[in-house]
Short mmCIF file of C-alpha atoms and ligand atoms in Angstrom, two decimals:
data_model
loop_
_atom_site.label_atom_id
_atom_site.label_comp_id
_atom_site.label_asym_id
_atom_site.label_seq_id
_atom_site.Cartn_x
_atom_site.Cartn_y
_atom_site.Cartn_z
CA MET A 1 0.05 -0.11 -0.10
CA TYR A 2 1.32 3.24 -0.94
CA PRO A 3 1.57 6.06 1.65
CA HIS A 4 -0.85 8.56 2.54
CA LYS A 5 1.15 11.89 2.89
CA LEU A 6 0.45 12.98 -0.54
CA TYR A 7 -3.42 13.46 0.14
CA GLU A 8 -3.29 14.42 -4.06
CA ILE A 9 -2.84 10.79 -5.20
CA ASP A 10 -5.79 10.11 -2.37
CA GLN A 11 -7.64 12.34 -4.29
CA LEU A 12 -7.50 10.69 -7.74
CA LEU A 13 -7.66 7.67 -6.78
CA ALA A 14 -11.48 8.64 -5.17
CA ARG A 15 -12.11 10.20 -8.29
CA ALA A 16 -11.60 7.07 -10.46
CA GLN A 17 -13.26 5.07 -7.69
CA GLU A 18 -15.72 7.97 -7.51
CA LEU A 19 -16.77 7.94 -11.38
CA GLY A 20 -16.21 4.34 -12.62
CA SER A 21 -16.76 3.01 -15.89
CA LEU A 22 -16.55 7.35 -16.98
CA ALA A 23 -12.71 6.99 -15.49
CA ARG A 24 -9.53 5.07 -16.76
CA LEU A 25 -6.88 4.84 -13.86
CA GLU A 26 -3.50 3.84 -15.01
CA THR A 27 0.14 3.36 -12.98
CA LEU A 28 2.63 4.57 -15.62
CA ALA A 29 5.32 4.01 -13.22
CA THR A 30 5.91 3.60 -9.63
CA VAL A 31 9.62 5.22 -8.58
CA LYS A 32 11.63 4.78 -5.42
CA ASP A 33 12.75 7.92 -3.06
CA THR A 34 15.68 7.25 -1.09
CA LYS A 35 14.80 5.09 1.32
CA GLY A 36 13.22 2.92 -1.04
CA GLU A 37 9.62 3.85 0.18
CA GLU A 38 7.50 3.64 -3.68
CA PHE A 39 5.44 6.06 -5.44
CA PRO A 40 3.06 5.62 -8.64
CA ILE A 41 2.80 7.95 -10.95
CA HIS A 42 -0.91 7.75 -12.29
CA LYS A 43 -2.49 8.90 -14.85
CA LEU A 44 -6.77 9.42 -15.03
CA THR A 45 -8.35 9.88 -18.07
CA LEU A 46 -12.20 10.56 -18.60
CA GLY A 47 -14.48 10.72 -22.00
CA SER A 48 -13.79 9.25 -25.80
CA GLU A 49 -12.08 6.50 -26.35
CA ASP A 50 -11.87 7.16 -29.72
CA PRO A 51 -7.89 7.96 -30.83
CA ALA A 52 -8.58 10.42 -33.11
CA ALA A 53 -10.50 12.56 -30.78
CA PRO A 54 -9.13 15.73 -29.48
CA VAL A 55 -7.51 15.47 -26.42
CA LEU A 56 -6.21 17.79 -23.47
CA GLY A 57 -3.90 16.85 -20.66
CA PHE A 58 -3.11 18.40 -17.40
CA ILE A 59 0.41 18.23 -15.93
CA GLY A 60 1.77 18.89 -12.83
CA GLY A 61 4.14 18.03 -9.57
CA VAL A 62 6.99 17.49 -12.64
CA HIS A 63 9.40 19.62 -9.88
CA GLY A 64 8.59 18.52 -6.32
CA LEU A 65 9.67 21.72 -4.69
CA GLU A 66 5.69 22.98 -7.01
CA ARG A 67 3.69 20.79 -5.29
CA ILE A 68 0.78 23.45 -5.59
CA GLY A 69 0.97 22.40 -9.51
CA SER A 70 -0.28 19.46 -8.53
CA GLN A 71 -2.67 20.52 -6.46
CA VAL A 72 -3.98 22.70 -9.01
CA CYS A 73 -4.48 19.86 -11.64
CA ILE A 74 -6.43 17.86 -8.99
CA ALA A 75 -8.69 20.80 -8.09
CA TYR A 76 -9.38 20.80 -11.49
CA LEU A 77 -10.32 17.22 -11.84
CA ASN A 78 -12.08 17.37 -8.57
CA SER A 79 -14.30 19.86 -10.13
CA ILE A 80 -14.88 18.31 -13.67
CA ALA A 81 -14.79 14.79 -12.31
CA LYS A 82 -18.40 16.32 -9.70
CA THR A 83 -19.31 18.02 -13.35
CA LEU A 84 -19.80 14.90 -15.68
CA LEU A 85 -22.06 13.38 -13.04
CA TRP A 86 -24.39 15.83 -13.30
CA ASP A 87 -23.91 18.25 -16.15
CA GLU A 88 -25.15 16.96 -19.85
CA ILE A 89 -22.55 19.41 -21.15
CA THR A 90 -19.28 18.25 -20.11
CA GLN A 91 -20.92 14.97 -20.64
CA GLN A 92 -21.32 15.71 -24.28
CA ALA A 93 -18.09 17.83 -24.63
CA LEU A 94 -16.44 14.67 -23.32
CA LYS A 95 -18.16 12.49 -25.40
CA LYS A 96 -16.04 14.43 -28.18
CA ILE A 97 -13.06 14.65 -26.62
CA ARG A 98 -10.58 12.91 -23.95
CA ILE A 99 -8.69 14.90 -21.39
CA PHE A 100 -6.35 13.16 -18.88
CA PHE A 101 -4.89 14.19 -15.76
CA ILE A 102 -0.92 13.24 -14.67
CA PRO A 103 -1.05 15.80 -11.98
CA MET A 104 1.89 14.12 -10.54
CA VAL A 105 5.18 13.56 -12.01
CA ASN A 106 7.85 13.25 -9.37
CA PRO A 107 5.99 12.19 -6.12
CA THR A 108 10.03 11.33 -4.72
CA GLY A 109 11.07 15.19 -5.23
CA VAL A 110 7.09 16.48 -3.85
CA VAL A 111 8.08 14.34 -1.01
CA HIS A 112 11.86 15.23 -0.53
CA LEU A 113 10.68 19.00 -1.16
CA THR A 114 12.90 18.80 -3.79
CA ARG A 115 12.93 20.39 -7.17
CA SER A 116 14.96 17.29 -8.76
CA ASN A 117 13.83 13.77 -8.57
CA ALA A 118 15.50 11.34 -6.03
CA GLN A 119 18.09 11.21 -8.40
CA GLY A 120 18.76 14.56 -8.46
CA VAL A 121 18.01 15.35 -11.97
CA ASP A 122 15.93 18.39 -12.95
CA LEU A 123 12.95 16.17 -15.16
CA MET A 124 12.89 19.48 -17.21
CA ARG A 125 16.21 19.33 -18.39
CA ASN A 126 15.89 15.35 -19.06
CA SER A 127 15.11 15.03 -22.42
CA PRO A 128 17.98 14.67 -25.07
CA THR A 129 16.77 18.03 -26.29
CA GLU A 130 19.85 20.39 -26.49
CA GLY A 131 19.17 24.05 -26.38
CA THR A 132 20.57 27.35 -28.20
CA ASN A 133 22.33 29.85 -26.17
CA THR A 134 21.50 28.16 -22.48
CA ASN A 135 22.69 29.93 -19.61
CA PHE A 136 25.21 27.87 -17.31
CA LEU A 137 23.85 26.00 -14.92
CA LEU A 138 19.88 26.84 -15.08
CA GLY A 139 19.47 25.64 -19.24
CA GLY A 140 20.81 22.75 -17.78
CA HIS A 141 24.10 20.69 -17.27
CA ARG A 142 25.65 17.71 -16.38
CA ILE A 143 28.19 18.54 -14.14
CA SER A 144 26.66 16.88 -10.20
CA PRO A 145 22.96 16.43 -9.24
CA ARG A 146 24.52 18.04 -6.36
CA LEU A 147 23.47 21.28 -8.35
CA PRO A 148 20.13 22.77 -9.58
CA TRP A 149 19.10 22.40 -13.34
CA TYR A 150 20.94 18.85 -13.75
CA ARG A 151 20.07 16.92 -16.90
CA GLY A 152 20.96 13.57 -15.63
CA PRO A 153 24.48 11.12 -16.29
CA ASN A 154 24.10 10.17 -19.65
CA ILE A 155 22.65 11.71 -22.72
CA GLY A 156 19.79 9.92 -24.43
CA GLU A 157 19.34 8.26 -20.92
CA MET A 158 15.89 9.68 -19.13
CA GLU A 159 14.59 8.89 -15.69
CA ILE A 160 11.51 7.02 -15.11
CA GLU A 161 9.73 9.63 -14.88
CA SER A 162 10.69 11.45 -17.41
CA LYS A 163 9.87 8.32 -20.14
CA ALA A 164 6.48 7.76 -18.12
CA LEU A 165 5.94 11.15 -18.94
CA VAL A 166 7.18 10.74 -22.77
CA GLU A 167 5.45 7.71 -23.39
CA SER A 168 2.07 8.01 -22.42
CA VAL A 169 1.90 11.45 -23.92
CA LEU A 170 3.58 9.83 -27.14
CA LYS A 171 0.48 7.52 -27.26
CA GLU A 172 -2.10 10.25 -26.99
CA LEU A 173 -0.63 12.05 -29.95
CA GLU A 174 -0.23 9.35 -32.03
CA ARG A 175 -4.10 9.40 -33.75
CA SER A 176 -5.92 12.26 -32.09
CA VAL A 177 -6.64 15.15 -34.39
CA CYS A 178 -5.10 17.86 -32.14
CA ALA A 179 -3.65 18.04 -28.92
CA VAL A 180 -3.36 20.65 -26.38
CA THR A 181 -1.77 19.75 -22.92
CA ILE A 182 -0.73 21.71 -20.22
CA ASP A 183 1.86 21.46 -17.49
CA VAL A 184 1.59 23.54 -14.59
CA HIS A 185 4.39 25.18 -12.15
CA SER A 186 5.52 27.48 -10.08
CA GLY A 187 7.93 30.36 -9.11
CA PHE A 188 9.00 32.12 -12.24
CA GLY A 189 8.13 36.07 -12.25
CA MET A 190 5.24 37.86 -10.62
CA GLN A 191 2.47 37.20 -13.37
CA ASP A 192 1.06 34.08 -14.28
CA GLN A 193 2.35 33.32 -17.54
CA LEU A 194 1.06 30.96 -20.39
CA TRP A 195 4.29 29.65 -22.51
CA LEU A 196 4.20 28.29 -25.97
CA PRO A 197 7.18 25.86 -26.91
CA TYR A 198 9.77 26.26 -27.28
CA ALA A 199 12.28 26.46 -24.83
CA LYS A 200 15.12 25.21 -26.61
CA THR A 201 15.43 28.11 -28.88
CA LYS A 202 14.20 31.09 -29.36
CA ARG A 203 13.00 30.59 -33.67
CA PRO A 204 9.13 30.23 -33.67
CA PHE A 205 7.25 26.57 -33.23
CA PRO A 206 5.48 25.11 -36.39
CA HIS A 207 2.09 25.49 -35.00
CA LEU A 208 2.59 28.92 -34.33
CA ALA A 209 -0.43 30.12 -36.44
CA LYS A 210 -2.43 27.38 -34.27
CA ALA A 211 -1.47 29.01 -30.84
CA HIS A 212 -1.82 32.26 -32.16
CA ALA A 213 -5.39 31.91 -33.53
CA LEU A 214 -6.22 29.93 -30.26
CA PHE A 215 -5.04 32.64 -27.87
CA ASP A 216 -6.87 35.00 -30.22
CA LEU A 217 -9.73 33.42 -29.09
CA PHE A 218 -9.23 33.32 -25.02
CA ASP A 219 -8.28 36.90 -25.66
CA HIS A 220 -11.55 38.23 -27.20
CA THR A 221 -13.44 35.44 -24.72
CA TYR A 222 -11.74 36.82 -21.77
CA PRO A 223 -10.90 40.30 -22.37
CA TYR A 224 -9.45 40.83 -19.13
CA HIS A 225 -7.90 37.36 -17.97
CA PHE A 226 -4.39 38.46 -16.05
CA TYR A 227 -1.85 36.12 -18.04
CA LYS A 228 1.10 36.68 -19.94
CA ILE A 229 0.76 34.35 -23.10
CA GLU A 230 4.30 34.07 -24.95
CA PRO A 231 6.83 31.36 -26.01
CA GLN A 232 9.37 29.94 -22.88
CA ALA A 233 12.23 30.92 -24.72
CA THR A 234 11.51 35.14 -24.75
CA ASN A 235 12.43 34.25 -20.81
CA TYR A 236 15.50 31.44 -21.06
CA THR A 237 16.55 28.71 -23.30
CA THR A 238 17.60 25.73 -21.59
CA HIS A 239 18.51 21.97 -22.51
CA GLY A 240 16.12 18.83 -22.29
CA ASP A 241 13.18 20.30 -21.92
CA LEU A 242 10.28 17.74 -22.15
CA TRP A 243 7.63 19.01 -23.94
CA ASP A 244 10.54 20.31 -26.38
CA TYR A 245 11.21 16.55 -27.05
CA ILE A 246 7.79 15.22 -27.09
CA TYR A 247 6.40 17.65 -29.57
CA ASP A 248 9.39 16.99 -31.56
CA GLU A 249 9.10 13.15 -31.73
CA SER A 250 5.53 13.89 -32.13
CA MET A 251 5.51 16.12 -35.32
CA ALA A 252 8.23 13.00 -36.72
CA ARG A 253 6.22 10.68 -36.53
CA ARG A 254 3.30 12.77 -38.06
CA ASN A 255 2.54 16.04 -39.31
CA ASP A 256 -0.41 15.89 -39.63
CA PHE A 257 -2.30 17.03 -37.03
CA THR A 258 -1.81 19.86 -34.42
CA TYR A 259 0.09 20.32 -30.75
CA LEU A 260 0.50 22.41 -28.39
CA PRO A 261 2.19 22.01 -25.10
CA LEU A 262 1.58 24.92 -23.07
CA ALA A 263 2.97 25.43 -20.08
CA LEU A 264 1.09 27.12 -16.99
CA GLU A 265 4.20 29.16 -15.10
CA MET A 266 2.30 30.77 -11.81
CA GLY A 267 3.84 33.87 -11.00
CA SER A 268 4.29 32.85 -7.06
CA TRP A 269 6.83 35.91 -6.66
CA ASN A 270 4.03 37.75 -5.78
CA TRP A 271 2.98 35.66 -3.44
CA ILE A 272 6.61 35.61 -1.39
CA LYS A 273 5.68 39.88 -1.58
CA LYS A 274 2.84 39.81 -0.10
CA ASN A 275 4.16 37.11 2.86
CA PRO A 276 7.88 37.37 2.69
CA LEU A 277 8.46 34.38 5.71
CA GLN A 278 7.13 32.06 2.95
CA LEU A 279 11.01 31.91 1.72
CA PHE A 280 11.63 30.37 4.98
CA SER A 281 8.76 27.94 5.07
CA SER A 282 9.32 24.23 5.21
CA THR A 283 6.98 23.84 1.77
CA GLY A 284 9.43 26.16 0.55
CA PRO A 285 9.30 29.25 -1.47
CA PHE A 286 7.19 27.92 -4.76
CA ASN A 287 4.06 27.22 -2.86
CA PRO A 288 1.43 30.02 -0.93
CA ILE A 289 1.70 29.30 2.63
CA LYS A 290 -1.47 31.64 4.40
CA LYS A 291 -4.60 29.46 3.05
CA HIS A 292 -6.85 31.78 1.42
CA ARG A 293 -4.25 32.13 -0.62
CA GLU A 294 -4.10 28.89 -1.91
CA ARG A 295 -7.68 28.51 -1.91
CA ARG A 296 -7.68 31.29 -4.42
CA ILE A 297 -4.76 29.73 -6.49
CA LEU A 298 -6.73 26.38 -6.47
CA ARG A 299 -9.91 28.07 -7.96
CA ARG A 300 -8.11 31.07 -10.36
CA HIS A 301 -7.15 29.07 -13.58
CA ASN A 302 -10.53 27.22 -13.81
CA THR A 303 -11.78 30.40 -16.28
CA PHE A 304 -8.49 28.95 -18.24
CA PHE A 305 -9.18 25.41 -17.77
CA GLU A 306 -12.78 25.77 -18.59
CA PHE A 307 -12.09 27.56 -21.38
CA LEU A 308 -9.59 24.92 -23.29
CA ILE A 309 -12.22 22.31 -23.20
CA LYS A 310 -14.74 24.43 -25.05
CA ALA A 311 -11.88 24.97 -27.14
CA MET A 312 -11.12 21.67 -27.84
CA SER A 313 -15.05 20.52 -28.01
CA SER A 314 -14.66 23.04 -31.47
CA SER A 315 -11.27 22.74 -32.82
CA SER A 316 -12.16 23.36 -36.00
CA VAL A 317 -12.66 26.98 -35.22
CA TRP A 318 -9.27 27.56 -34.22
CA ASP A 319 -7.72 24.21 -35.80
CA ASN A 320 -9.16 24.23 -39.17
CA LEU A 321 -7.56 27.45 -41.00
CA ASN A 322 -7.76 27.93 -44.91
CA GLU A 323 -4.37 29.02 -45.92
CA ASP A 324 -4.46 32.99 -45.92
CA GLN A 325 -5.77 32.53 -42.00
CA ILE A 326 -2.35 30.89 -41.41
CA ASN A 327 -0.28 33.21 -43.03
CA LYS A 328 -2.54 35.90 -41.06
CA HIS A 329 -1.89 34.17 -37.68
CA GLU A 330 1.72 33.61 -38.14
CA LEU A 331 2.19 37.56 -39.27
CA ARG A 332 0.14 38.42 -36.11
CA ALA A 333 1.96 35.79 -33.58
CA LYS A 334 6.23 36.90 -35.62
CA GLU A 335 4.36 40.89 -34.56
CA ARG A 336 3.08 40.15 -31.12
CA TRP A 337 6.29 37.79 -29.37
CA TYR A 338 8.95 37.46 -31.81
CA GLN A 339 9.59 41.02 -32.27
CA ASN A 340 13.58 41.11 -31.50
CA ASP A 341 14.81 38.57 -32.91
ZN1 LIG B 401 8.85 24.41 -12.16
#
């Protein structure tokens, strides 16, 4: 039996049980902490079983110190699981699309209060993808697991957690017509940011026009939203980003579909500004310690998540574009995000 100190895992299992045949529960892998205690990496899937269905994925806890990311995923899983039991609109949407949750990719990091896994590897630097113009250390390195942002000892060898995530997401992308994943992090900056690919380079990624069309829709639907939206590389470039790797790998296998791997980077510097003691809290600086702030963060992204469900259910609106529309979105995206390059 797994230990019960990770309530996020208990909640996921409880939802799986309540939903019965409406949910598919998988254990992607089991990892051990430094004492040999085992932890599961779970995936819970709701909705269409058609391999071609549009897919929306919620991922959290890649960095153990950013436990709030797992909690945001679980809070949303809780909501949608409850909604699915009574709301006909959600039931209809999930006949059309598939939603999966991998809310805690790095459970040993969560238990140890470390960014890395139990081997000292930063999973978000662990893929074979090489970045350009990366910063020393921050961009990923193979010097020592004692330093942050360690990529792992050998090129091309991924950790159990990374492999579990990569294989599971690539399987979702095998035949889907359109896919969006959102990986929830915290720690960087003052403002909540939505990051587009790439992390490896400041150059545009192939689905730039589609990403612009999606966020154009979001901007028009929710003009008062609070997100800063831009490619991750605008902030810094890295080696070994798992999403760059999954994206490039999926495009190499087939280029007849749209895939947008997004990251939600919750601006935790703001929480520190409001409560400097957080820097010394036992859960670390990247998690809110005030209960009211935690509650606010757990509900803060519902609008965006609901928007994504609608955007996937009606994906043709932003995904089936003619050549003229693609060119226009591409041009506007370059003006918006690549002005300085
Ligand atoms: Zn992170």
